[in-house]
Amino acid sequence: MKLIASVISAVITLTASLAGIIVLMLVAHVTIDVVMRFAFDTPLNSTILYVSAFYMVAIAFLPLAAVEQNDSHIAVELLVERFPTKVQSFLAGLALLLTCIVTATVAIRTGDEALAKFIGGSYSIEAGGKVTTWPSYLALPLGFGLMSIVAAWKFICHLTGRPHGLNALQVEDPYLAGGDAQ
């Protein structure tokens, strides 16, 4: 069981790290565009297309599994925290199962769309140039598919009563940790 958790954690770390690198690429691209625009009056072509079709999509969807692994999705527990422990456990398992089903369905549907865009050679025309856009469609099935795998693994561990053992890259925020942030 530890081997499975280690493999899943490694893939989560890889996709979350890739999203972090893409954030840096976005910042560099936009910075270069602004400098070129105002210093040399020659902006980079297609910056808005790259930001909206590539960078933002990857940044939003690649880390979904890391968010699921850390239980960091938005949750509102108005009533559940007052329920008996067994009911809370049942609802937690049901939530994991539903998450697995829904995200797997979304991964399959977006995977079909990504395949169609790949086969069709999807592109956009920007500033007189052709920019291939089909690779941007791969972030959704990858993000949702990995999130589904994480939810399925957590569900299996929930049923067996074992800890899930997922330990993806975790960065501690000193402002949230309660430490002295000076």
Short mmCIF file of C-alpha atoms in Angstrom, two decimals:
data_model
loop_
_atom_site.label_atom_id
_atom_site.label_comp_id
_atom_site.label_asym_id
_atom_site.label_seq_id
_atom_site.Cartn_x
_atom_site.Cartn_y
_atom_site.Cartn_z
CA MET A 1 0.00 0.00 0.00
CA LYS A 2 2.90 2.35 0.70
CA LEU A 3 4.22 1.85 -2.83
CA ILE A 4 0.90 2.93 -4.37
CA ALA A 5 0.75 5.99 -2.11
CA SER A 6 4.36 6.85 -2.99
CA VAL A 7 3.70 6.64 -6.73
CA ILE A 8 0.54 8.75 -6.46
CA SER A 9 2.40 11.28 -4.28
CA ALA A 10 5.25 11.50 -6.78
CA VAL A 11 2.84 12.24 -9.63
CA ILE A 12 1.03 14.82 -7.49
CA THR A 13 4.35 16.49 -6.70
CA LEU A 14 5.29 16.47 -10.37
CA THR A 15 2.05 18.10 -11.55
CA ALA A 16 2.00 20.66 -8.73
CA SER A 17 5.65 21.53 -9.41
CA LEU A 18 4.91 21.84 -13.11
CA ALA A 19 2.09 24.27 -12.28
CA GLY A 20 4.54 26.29 -10.16
CA ILE A 21 7.05 26.42 -13.00
CA ILE A 22 4.28 27.55 -15.35
CA VAL A 23 3.46 30.41 -12.94
CA LEU A 24 7.08 31.54 -13.24
CA MET A 25 6.90 31.24 -17.03
CA LEU A 26 3.73 33.37 -17.04
CA VAL A 27 5.39 36.06 -14.95
CA ALA A 28 8.48 36.07 -17.17
CA HIS A 29 6.44 36.15 -20.38
CA VAL A 30 4.23 39.01 -19.25
CA THR A 31 7.21 40.94 -17.86
CA ILE A 32 9.11 40.61 -21.12
CA ASP A 33 6.00 41.67 -23.05
CA VAL A 34 5.56 44.78 -20.90
CA VAL A 35 9.23 45.73 -21.18
CA MET A 36 9.22 45.19 -24.94
CA ARG A 37 5.97 47.14 -25.30
CA PHE A 38 7.00 50.21 -23.33
CA ALA A 39 10.77 50.27 -23.78
CA PHE A 40 11.01 49.28 -27.45
CA ASP A 41 7.43 49.76 -28.70
CA THR A 42 7.51 46.15 -29.94
CA PRO A 43 5.25 43.90 -27.84
CA LEU A 44 5.47 40.13 -28.05
CA ASN A 45 2.86 38.59 -30.33
CA SER A 46 0.09 36.45 -28.82
CA THR A 47 0.85 37.11 -25.14
CA ILE A 48 -2.84 37.24 -24.22
CA LEU A 49 -3.47 33.98 -26.06
CA TYR A 50 -0.58 32.21 -24.30
CA VAL A 51 -1.67 33.52 -20.91
CA SER A 52 -5.34 32.59 -21.32
CA ALA A 53 -5.05 29.36 -23.32
CA PHE A 54 -1.91 27.83 -21.85
CA TYR A 55 -0.64 29.33 -18.60
CA MET A 56 -3.92 29.97 -16.77
CA VAL A 57 -5.48 26.64 -17.77
CA ALA A 58 -2.44 24.69 -16.54
CA ILE A 59 -2.17 26.74 -13.34
CA ALA A 60 -5.83 26.14 -12.53
CA PHE A 61 -6.14 22.43 -13.33
CA LEU A 62 -2.77 20.71 -12.83
CA PRO A 63 -2.71 21.14 -9.00
CA LEU A 64 -6.23 19.73 -8.45
CA ALA A 65 -4.84 16.44 -7.09
CA ALA A 66 -2.57 18.27 -4.62
CA VAL A 67 -5.55 20.23 -3.36
CA GLU A 68 -7.56 17.01 -2.95
CA GLN A 69 -4.65 15.23 -1.30
CA ASN A 70 -4.38 18.00 1.31
CA ASP A 71 -8.18 18.26 1.81
CA SER A 72 -7.88 21.92 0.82
CA HIS A 73 -11.04 22.28 -1.24
CA ILE A 74 -13.67 24.64 0.09
CA ALA A 75 -15.86 22.95 2.69
CA VAL A 76 -18.72 24.28 4.79
CA GLU A 77 -19.47 22.15 7.82
CA LEU A 78 -22.51 23.72 9.41
CA LEU A 79 -24.28 20.53 10.46
CA VAL A 80 -21.90 17.66 9.82
CA GLU A 81 -19.57 18.51 12.69
CA ARG A 82 -22.51 18.02 15.08
CA PHE A 83 -23.36 14.55 13.72
CA PRO A 84 -22.20 11.36 15.46
CA THR A 85 -18.74 10.10 14.44
CA LYS A 86 -20.14 7.16 12.44
CA VAL A 87 -22.41 9.44 10.41
CA GLN A 88 -19.49 11.82 9.77
CA SER A 89 -17.37 8.89 8.63
CA PHE A 90 -20.12 7.63 6.30
CA LEU A 91 -20.57 11.10 4.80
CA ALA A 92 -16.81 11.49 4.34
CA GLY A 93 -16.72 8.19 2.46
CA LEU A 94 -19.72 9.15 0.36
CA ALA A 95 -18.09 12.48 -0.49
CA LEU A 96 -14.90 10.69 -1.59
CA LEU A 97 -16.89 8.25 -3.74
CA LEU A 98 -18.89 11.05 -5.38
CA THR A 99 -15.71 13.06 -5.93
CA CYS A 100 -14.11 10.06 -7.59
CA ILE A 101 -17.10 9.46 -9.88
CA VAL A 102 -17.60 13.09 -10.86
CA THR A 103 -13.93 13.86 -11.48
CA ALA A 104 -13.46 10.62 -13.46
CA THR A 105 -16.45 11.55 -15.61
CA VAL A 106 -15.07 15.05 -16.19
CA ALA A 107 -11.61 13.60 -16.97
CA ILE A 108 -13.09 11.23 -19.56
CA ARG A 109 -15.19 13.96 -21.18
CA THR A 110 -12.36 16.48 -21.30
CA GLY A 111 -10.00 13.73 -22.49
CA ASP A 112 -12.35 13.09 -25.42
CA GLU A 113 -12.32 16.80 -26.19
CA ALA A 114 -8.50 16.94 -25.96
CA LEU A 115 -8.24 14.00 -28.35
CA ALA A 116 -10.62 15.69 -30.79
CA LYS A 117 -8.59 18.91 -30.63
CA PHE A 118 -5.37 16.94 -31.18
CA ILE A 119 -6.79 15.07 -34.18
CA GLY A 120 -8.21 18.29 -35.60
CA GLY A 121 -4.95 20.16 -35.02
CA SER A 122 -6.66 22.95 -33.07
CA TYR A 123 -5.05 26.36 -33.40
CA SER A 124 -5.78 30.08 -33.10
CA ILE A 125 -4.81 32.92 -35.37
CA GLU A 126 -3.29 35.74 -33.38
CA ALA A 127 -1.50 38.79 -34.80
CA GLY A 128 -1.34 37.15 -38.21
CA GLY A 129 0.34 34.01 -36.88
CA LYS A 130 -0.93 30.50 -36.27
CA VAL A 131 -0.60 29.28 -32.66
CA THR A 132 -1.25 25.59 -31.98
CA THR A 133 -3.64 25.34 -29.03
CA TRP A 134 -4.50 21.65 -28.74
CA PRO A 135 -1.87 20.98 -26.00
CA SER A 136 -3.73 23.31 -23.63
CA TYR A 137 -6.67 20.87 -23.63
CA LEU A 138 -4.53 18.19 -21.95
CA ALA A 139 -4.40 19.96 -18.56
CA LEU A 140 -8.05 19.24 -17.77
CA PRO A 141 -8.10 15.46 -18.19
CA LEU A 142 -4.72 15.24 -16.47
CA GLY A 143 -5.82 17.35 -13.49
CA PHE A 144 -9.26 15.78 -13.09
CA GLY A 145 -7.96 12.26 -13.78
CA LEU A 146 -5.30 12.52 -11.11
CA MET A 147 -7.80 14.06 -8.70
CA SER A 148 -10.07 11.07 -9.35
CA ILE A 149 -7.22 8.67 -8.61
CA VAL A 150 -6.46 10.49 -5.35
CA ALA A 151 -10.13 10.40 -4.31
CA ALA A 152 -10.39 6.70 -5.22
CA TRP A 153 -7.26 5.91 -3.22
CA LYS A 154 -8.51 7.87 -0.22
CA PHE A 155 -11.89 6.09 -0.51
CA ILE A 156 -10.23 2.66 -0.53
CA CYS A 157 -8.15 3.63 2.50
CA HIS A 158 -11.26 5.00 4.20
CA LEU A 159 -13.06 1.68 3.68
CA THR A 160 -10.12 -0.36 4.95
CA GLY A 161 -9.45 1.98 7.87
CA ARG A 162 -5.85 2.61 6.83
CA PRO A 163 -4.18 6.01 6.47
CA HIS A 164 -3.91 7.08 2.85
CA GLY A 165 -0.19 7.80 3.15
CA LEU A 166 -0.19 10.51 0.50
CA ASN A 167 2.53 13.03 1.16
CA ALA A 168 2.83 15.29 -1.85
CA LEU A 169 4.96 18.39 -1.85
CA GLN A 170 3.78 20.61 1.00
CA VAL A 171 4.92 24.17 1.44
CA GLU A 172 4.28 25.64 4.85
CA ASP A 173 2.91 29.16 4.87
CA PRO A 174 4.44 31.00 7.84
CA TYR A 175 1.39 33.26 8.07
CA LEU A 176 -0.99 30.31 8.40
CA ALA A 177 1.29 28.21 10.65
CA GLY A 178 0.91 30.66 13.54
CA GLY A 179 4.66 31.29 13.67
CA ASP A 180 6.37 34.62 13.84
CA ALA A 181 6.43 35.91 10.26
CA GLN A 182 9.02 38.66 10.78
#
